[in-house]
Amino acid sequence: MAEPPEFWAFIASNLLVLAAGTVLTVLSYRAYRRSRTLAFRTAAAGFGFITAGALAEAVYELGVRRSYHLGGRELLLLHTVEGILIGAGLMSLFYSLHRY
């Protein structure tokens, strides 16, 4: 059975988030290694958390559950985990910018 276009848009958008998040994380970590500035290491962790939070839904739906039809409680829990990871990443970025 062919997948609907929304499925492929979901896959494409998550691949874009993975690519951009990985590049930002690696660049921040390289800046930390070059300068030994703690703010860059914290920024790398923040970008990593944000990327993980954004990808949590795709990993769970396609990797763990193997279905993109989720129930209400399951979806609510998934969004909660996603929000916590993204929030932790944003707090790390705030701390990084504040300390720099």
Short mmCIF file of N, CA and C in Angstrom, two decimals:
data_model
loop_
_atom_site.label_atom_id
_atom_site.label_comp_id
_atom_site.label_asym_id
_atom_site.label_seq_id
_atom_site.Cartn_x
_atom_site.Cartn_y
_atom_site.Cartn_z
N MET A 1 0.84 -1.17 0.00
CA MET A 1 0.00 0.00 0.00
C MET A 1 0.89 1.24 0.00
N ALA A 2 0.56 2.19 -0.85
CA ALA A 2 1.33 3.43 -0.95
C ALA A 2 1.00 4.33 0.24
N GLU A 3 2.02 5.01 0.71
CA GLU A 3 1.85 5.93 1.82
C GLU A 3 1.29 7.26 1.30
N PRO A 4 0.48 7.96 2.12
CA PRO A 4 -0.06 9.25 1.69
C PRO A 4 1.03 10.32 1.63
N PRO A 5 0.79 11.40 0.89
CA PRO A 5 1.80 12.47 0.77
C PRO A 5 2.17 13.09 2.12
N GLU A 6 1.23 13.12 3.07
CA GLU A 6 1.52 13.67 4.39
C GLU A 6 2.61 12.86 5.11
N PHE A 7 2.63 11.56 4.88
CA PHE A 7 3.66 10.71 5.46
C PHE A 7 5.03 11.12 4.94
N TRP A 8 5.14 11.31 3.64
CA TRP A 8 6.44 11.67 3.05
C TRP A 8 6.85 13.09 3.45
N ALA A 9 5.88 13.99 3.63
CA ALA A 9 6.19 15.33 4.13
C ALA A 9 6.72 15.25 5.56
N PHE A 10 6.13 14.37 6.37
CA PHE A 10 6.58 14.13 7.74
C PHE A 10 8.01 13.62 7.75
N ILE A 11 8.32 12.67 6.89
CA ILE A 11 9.67 12.11 6.79
C ILE A 11 10.65 13.18 6.34
N ALA A 12 10.29 13.94 5.30
CA ALA A 12 11.18 14.97 4.77
C ALA A 12 11.46 16.06 5.80
N SER A 13 10.43 16.50 6.51
CA SER A 13 10.63 17.55 7.50
C SER A 13 11.50 17.07 8.66
N ASN A 14 11.34 15.82 9.06
CA ASN A 14 12.17 15.28 10.14
C ASN A 14 13.62 15.08 9.69
N LEU A 15 13.82 14.72 8.43
CA LEU A 15 15.19 14.61 7.92
C LEU A 15 15.86 15.98 7.87
N LEU A 16 15.08 17.01 7.53
CA LEU A 16 15.61 18.38 7.51
C LEU A 16 16.00 18.82 8.92
N VAL A 17 15.15 18.53 9.90
CA VAL A 17 15.45 18.86 11.30
C VAL A 17 16.69 18.10 11.76
N LEU A 18 16.79 16.83 11.40
CA LEU A 18 17.97 16.04 11.77
C LEU A 18 19.25 16.62 11.17
N ALA A 19 19.19 16.98 9.89
CA ALA A 19 20.38 17.54 9.24
C ALA A 19 20.78 18.88 9.85
N ALA A 20 19.82 19.79 10.00
CA ALA A 20 20.13 21.11 10.55
C ALA A 20 20.58 21.02 12.00
N GLY A 21 19.90 20.19 12.80
CA GLY A 21 20.27 20.03 14.20
C GLY A 21 21.65 19.41 14.37
N THR A 22 21.96 18.45 13.53
CA THR A 22 23.28 17.83 13.59
C THR A 22 24.37 18.82 13.22
N VAL A 23 24.15 19.60 12.17
CA VAL A 23 25.15 20.59 11.76
C VAL A 23 25.37 21.62 12.87
N LEU A 24 24.30 22.13 13.45
CA LEU A 24 24.43 23.12 14.52
C LEU A 24 25.12 22.54 15.75
N THR A 25 24.79 21.31 16.10
CA THR A 25 25.42 20.66 17.24
C THR A 25 26.91 20.47 17.01
N VAL A 26 27.27 19.97 15.82
CA VAL A 26 28.67 19.74 15.50
C VAL A 26 29.45 21.05 15.45
N LEU A 27 28.88 22.08 14.84
CA LEU A 27 29.56 23.38 14.77
C LEU A 27 29.79 23.96 16.18
N SER A 28 28.79 23.85 17.03
CA SER A 28 28.94 24.36 18.40
C SER A 28 30.00 23.57 19.15
N TYR A 29 30.02 22.26 18.96
CA TYR A 29 31.01 21.45 19.66
C TYR A 29 32.41 21.73 19.14
N ARG A 30 32.55 21.92 17.84
CA ARG A 30 33.86 22.27 17.28
C ARG A 30 34.33 23.62 17.81
N ALA A 31 33.41 24.57 17.95
CA ALA A 31 33.77 25.88 18.52
C ALA A 31 34.24 25.71 19.95
N TYR A 32 33.57 24.81 20.69
CA TYR A 32 34.00 24.54 22.07
C TYR A 32 35.39 23.93 22.09
N ARG A 33 35.64 22.97 21.22
CA ARG A 33 36.95 22.31 21.20
C ARG A 33 38.06 23.28 20.83
N ARG A 34 37.75 24.23 19.95
CA ARG A 34 38.75 25.20 19.51
C ARG A 34 39.03 26.25 20.57
N SER A 35 37.98 26.73 21.24
CA SER A 35 38.16 27.85 22.18
C SER A 35 38.10 27.44 23.65
N ARG A 36 37.60 26.25 23.93
CA ARG A 36 37.41 25.78 25.31
C ARG A 36 36.49 26.71 26.11
N THR A 37 35.56 27.34 25.42
CA THR A 37 34.57 28.21 26.06
C THR A 37 33.36 27.37 26.43
N LEU A 38 33.03 27.35 27.71
CA LEU A 38 31.93 26.53 28.21
C LEU A 38 30.60 26.86 27.52
N ALA A 39 30.42 28.10 27.13
CA ALA A 39 29.16 28.50 26.48
C ALA A 39 28.93 27.72 25.19
N PHE A 40 29.97 27.42 24.45
CA PHE A 40 29.81 26.67 23.20
C PHE A 40 29.43 25.21 23.49
N ARG A 41 29.99 24.64 24.54
CA ARG A 41 29.63 23.27 24.90
C ARG A 41 28.17 23.21 25.34
N THR A 42 27.74 24.20 26.11
CA THR A 42 26.35 24.25 26.54
C THR A 42 25.42 24.46 25.35
N ALA A 43 25.84 25.27 24.38
CA ALA A 43 25.05 25.47 23.18
C ALA A 43 24.94 24.17 22.38
N ALA A 44 26.03 23.42 22.30
CA ALA A 44 25.99 22.14 21.59
C ALA A 44 24.99 21.20 22.25
N ALA A 45 24.99 21.16 23.58
CA ALA A 45 24.02 20.32 24.30
C ALA A 45 22.60 20.81 24.03
N GLY A 46 22.41 22.12 24.01
CA GLY A 46 21.08 22.68 23.73
C GLY A 46 20.57 22.31 22.36
N PHE A 47 21.42 22.43 21.35
CA PHE A 47 21.02 22.05 20.00
C PHE A 47 20.74 20.55 19.92
N GLY A 48 21.51 19.75 20.66
CA GLY A 48 21.26 18.31 20.70
C GLY A 48 19.91 17.98 21.31
N PHE A 49 19.57 18.64 22.43
CA PHE A 49 18.27 18.42 23.06
C PHE A 49 17.12 18.84 22.14
N ILE A 50 17.27 19.97 21.49
CA ILE A 50 16.21 20.44 20.58
C ILE A 50 16.02 19.47 19.42
N THR A 51 17.12 19.00 18.87
CA THR A 51 17.04 18.04 17.77
C THR A 51 16.39 16.74 18.24
N ALA A 52 16.79 16.26 19.40
CA ALA A 52 16.20 15.03 19.95
C ALA A 52 14.70 15.21 20.21
N GLY A 53 14.33 16.36 20.74
CA GLY A 53 12.92 16.63 21.00
C GLY A 53 12.10 16.67 19.73
N ALA A 54 12.65 17.29 18.70
CA ALA A 54 11.93 17.39 17.44
C ALA A 54 11.80 16.03 16.76
N LEU A 55 12.76 15.15 16.99
CA LEU A 55 12.73 13.84 16.34
C LEU A 55 12.07 12.76 17.18
N ALA A 56 11.71 13.06 18.42
CA ALA A 56 11.14 12.06 19.31
C ALA A 56 9.88 11.43 18.71
N GLU A 57 9.04 12.24 18.12
CA GLU A 57 7.79 11.73 17.56
C GLU A 57 8.06 10.77 16.41
N ALA A 58 8.95 11.15 15.51
CA ALA A 58 9.24 10.29 14.36
C ALA A 58 9.88 8.98 14.79
N VAL A 59 10.79 9.05 15.74
CA VAL A 59 11.46 7.83 16.22
C VAL A 59 10.45 6.90 16.88
N TYR A 60 9.58 7.46 17.69
CA TYR A 60 8.59 6.62 18.37
C TYR A 60 7.59 6.03 17.38
N GLU A 61 7.02 6.88 16.54
CA GLU A 61 5.98 6.41 15.62
C GLU A 61 6.52 5.38 14.63
N LEU A 62 7.65 5.65 14.04
CA LEU A 62 8.14 4.79 12.97
C LEU A 62 9.12 3.72 13.45
N GLY A 63 9.84 4.00 14.53
CA GLY A 63 10.83 3.04 15.00
C GLY A 63 10.31 2.11 16.08
N VAL A 64 9.58 2.65 17.05
CA VAL A 64 9.12 1.84 18.18
C VAL A 64 7.74 1.26 17.90
N ARG A 65 6.81 2.11 17.59
CA ARG A 65 5.41 1.69 17.41
C ARG A 65 5.16 1.11 16.03
N ARG A 66 5.90 1.55 15.04
CA ARG A 66 5.78 1.12 13.64
C ARG A 66 4.40 1.43 13.07
N SER A 67 3.83 2.53 13.51
CA SER A 67 2.55 2.99 13.01
C SER A 67 2.44 4.48 13.30
N TYR A 68 1.82 5.22 12.40
CA TYR A 68 1.63 6.63 12.65
C TYR A 68 0.19 6.94 13.06
N HIS A 69 -0.52 5.94 13.50
CA HIS A 69 -1.87 6.12 14.04
C HIS A 69 -1.78 5.94 15.56
N LEU A 70 -1.73 7.06 16.29
CA LEU A 70 -1.57 7.02 17.74
C LEU A 70 -2.87 7.41 18.43
N GLY A 71 -3.06 6.86 19.63
CA GLY A 71 -4.22 7.20 20.44
C GLY A 71 -4.00 8.51 21.19
N GLY A 72 -5.03 8.99 21.86
CA GLY A 72 -4.98 10.27 22.55
C GLY A 72 -3.95 10.35 23.67
N ARG A 73 -3.95 9.38 24.58
CA ARG A 73 -3.01 9.39 25.70
C ARG A 73 -1.58 9.22 25.22
N GLU A 74 -1.42 8.34 24.24
CA GLU A 74 -0.10 8.08 23.69
C GLU A 74 0.46 9.34 23.01
N LEU A 75 -0.38 10.01 22.28
CA LEU A 75 0.02 11.24 21.61
C LEU A 75 0.33 12.34 22.61
N LEU A 76 -0.47 12.44 23.66
CA LEU A 76 -0.24 13.45 24.70
C LEU A 76 1.09 13.21 25.41
N LEU A 77 1.40 11.97 25.74
CA LEU A 77 2.67 11.63 26.37
C LEU A 77 3.83 11.94 25.44
N LEU A 78 3.67 11.62 24.18
CA LEU A 78 4.72 11.88 23.20
C LEU A 78 4.98 13.38 23.06
N HIS A 79 3.93 14.18 23.02
CA HIS A 79 4.09 15.64 22.94
C HIS A 79 4.71 16.19 24.23
N THR A 80 4.41 15.58 25.36
CA THR A 80 5.01 16.02 26.62
C THR A 80 6.52 15.77 26.62
N VAL A 81 6.93 14.59 26.20
CA VAL A 81 8.37 14.28 26.12
C VAL A 81 9.05 15.21 25.14
N GLU A 82 8.41 15.43 24.00
CA GLU A 82 8.96 16.35 22.99
C GLU A 82 9.12 17.76 23.57
N GLY A 83 8.12 18.24 24.28
CA GLY A 83 8.17 19.57 24.87
C GLY A 83 9.25 19.69 25.93
N ILE A 84 9.43 18.65 26.75
CA ILE A 84 10.46 18.67 27.78
C ILE A 84 11.85 18.76 27.15
N LEU A 85 12.10 17.95 26.12
CA LEU A 85 13.41 17.98 25.46
C LEU A 85 13.68 19.33 24.78
N ILE A 86 12.68 19.85 24.09
CA ILE A 86 12.87 21.14 23.43
C ILE A 86 13.04 22.24 24.47
N GLY A 87 12.28 22.19 25.55
CA GLY A 87 12.43 23.17 26.63
C GLY A 87 13.81 23.11 27.26
N ALA A 88 14.32 21.91 27.50
CA ALA A 88 15.67 21.76 28.06
C ALA A 88 16.71 22.33 27.10
N GLY A 89 16.51 22.10 25.81
CA GLY A 89 17.44 22.65 24.82
C GLY A 89 17.40 24.17 24.78
N LEU A 90 16.23 24.73 24.84
CA LEU A 90 16.11 26.19 24.83
C LEU A 90 16.69 26.80 26.10
N MET A 91 16.50 26.13 27.25
CA MET A 91 17.11 26.63 28.49
C MET A 91 18.63 26.56 28.41
N SER A 92 19.16 25.51 27.79
CA SER A 92 20.61 25.40 27.61
C SER A 92 21.13 26.52 26.72
N LEU A 93 20.41 26.82 25.65
CA LEU A 93 20.82 27.91 24.76
C LEU A 93 20.75 29.26 25.48
N PHE A 94 19.69 29.45 26.26
CA PHE A 94 19.59 30.69 27.03
C PHE A 94 20.76 30.83 27.98
N TYR A 95 21.08 29.76 28.71
CA TYR A 95 22.19 29.78 29.65
C TYR A 95 23.50 30.04 28.91
N SER A 96 23.66 29.41 27.76
CA SER A 96 24.86 29.59 26.97
C SER A 96 25.03 31.05 26.54
N LEU A 97 23.97 31.63 26.05
CA LEU A 97 24.05 33.04 25.63
C LEU A 97 24.24 33.97 26.82
N HIS A 98 23.60 33.65 27.92
CA HIS A 98 23.72 34.47 29.12
C HIS A 98 25.16 34.44 29.67
N ARG A 99 25.79 33.28 29.64
CA ARG A 99 27.14 33.14 30.18
C ARG A 99 28.20 33.67 29.22
N TYR A 100 27.89 33.73 27.92
CA TYR A 100 28.87 34.20 26.96
C TYR A 100 28.98 35.70 27.02
#
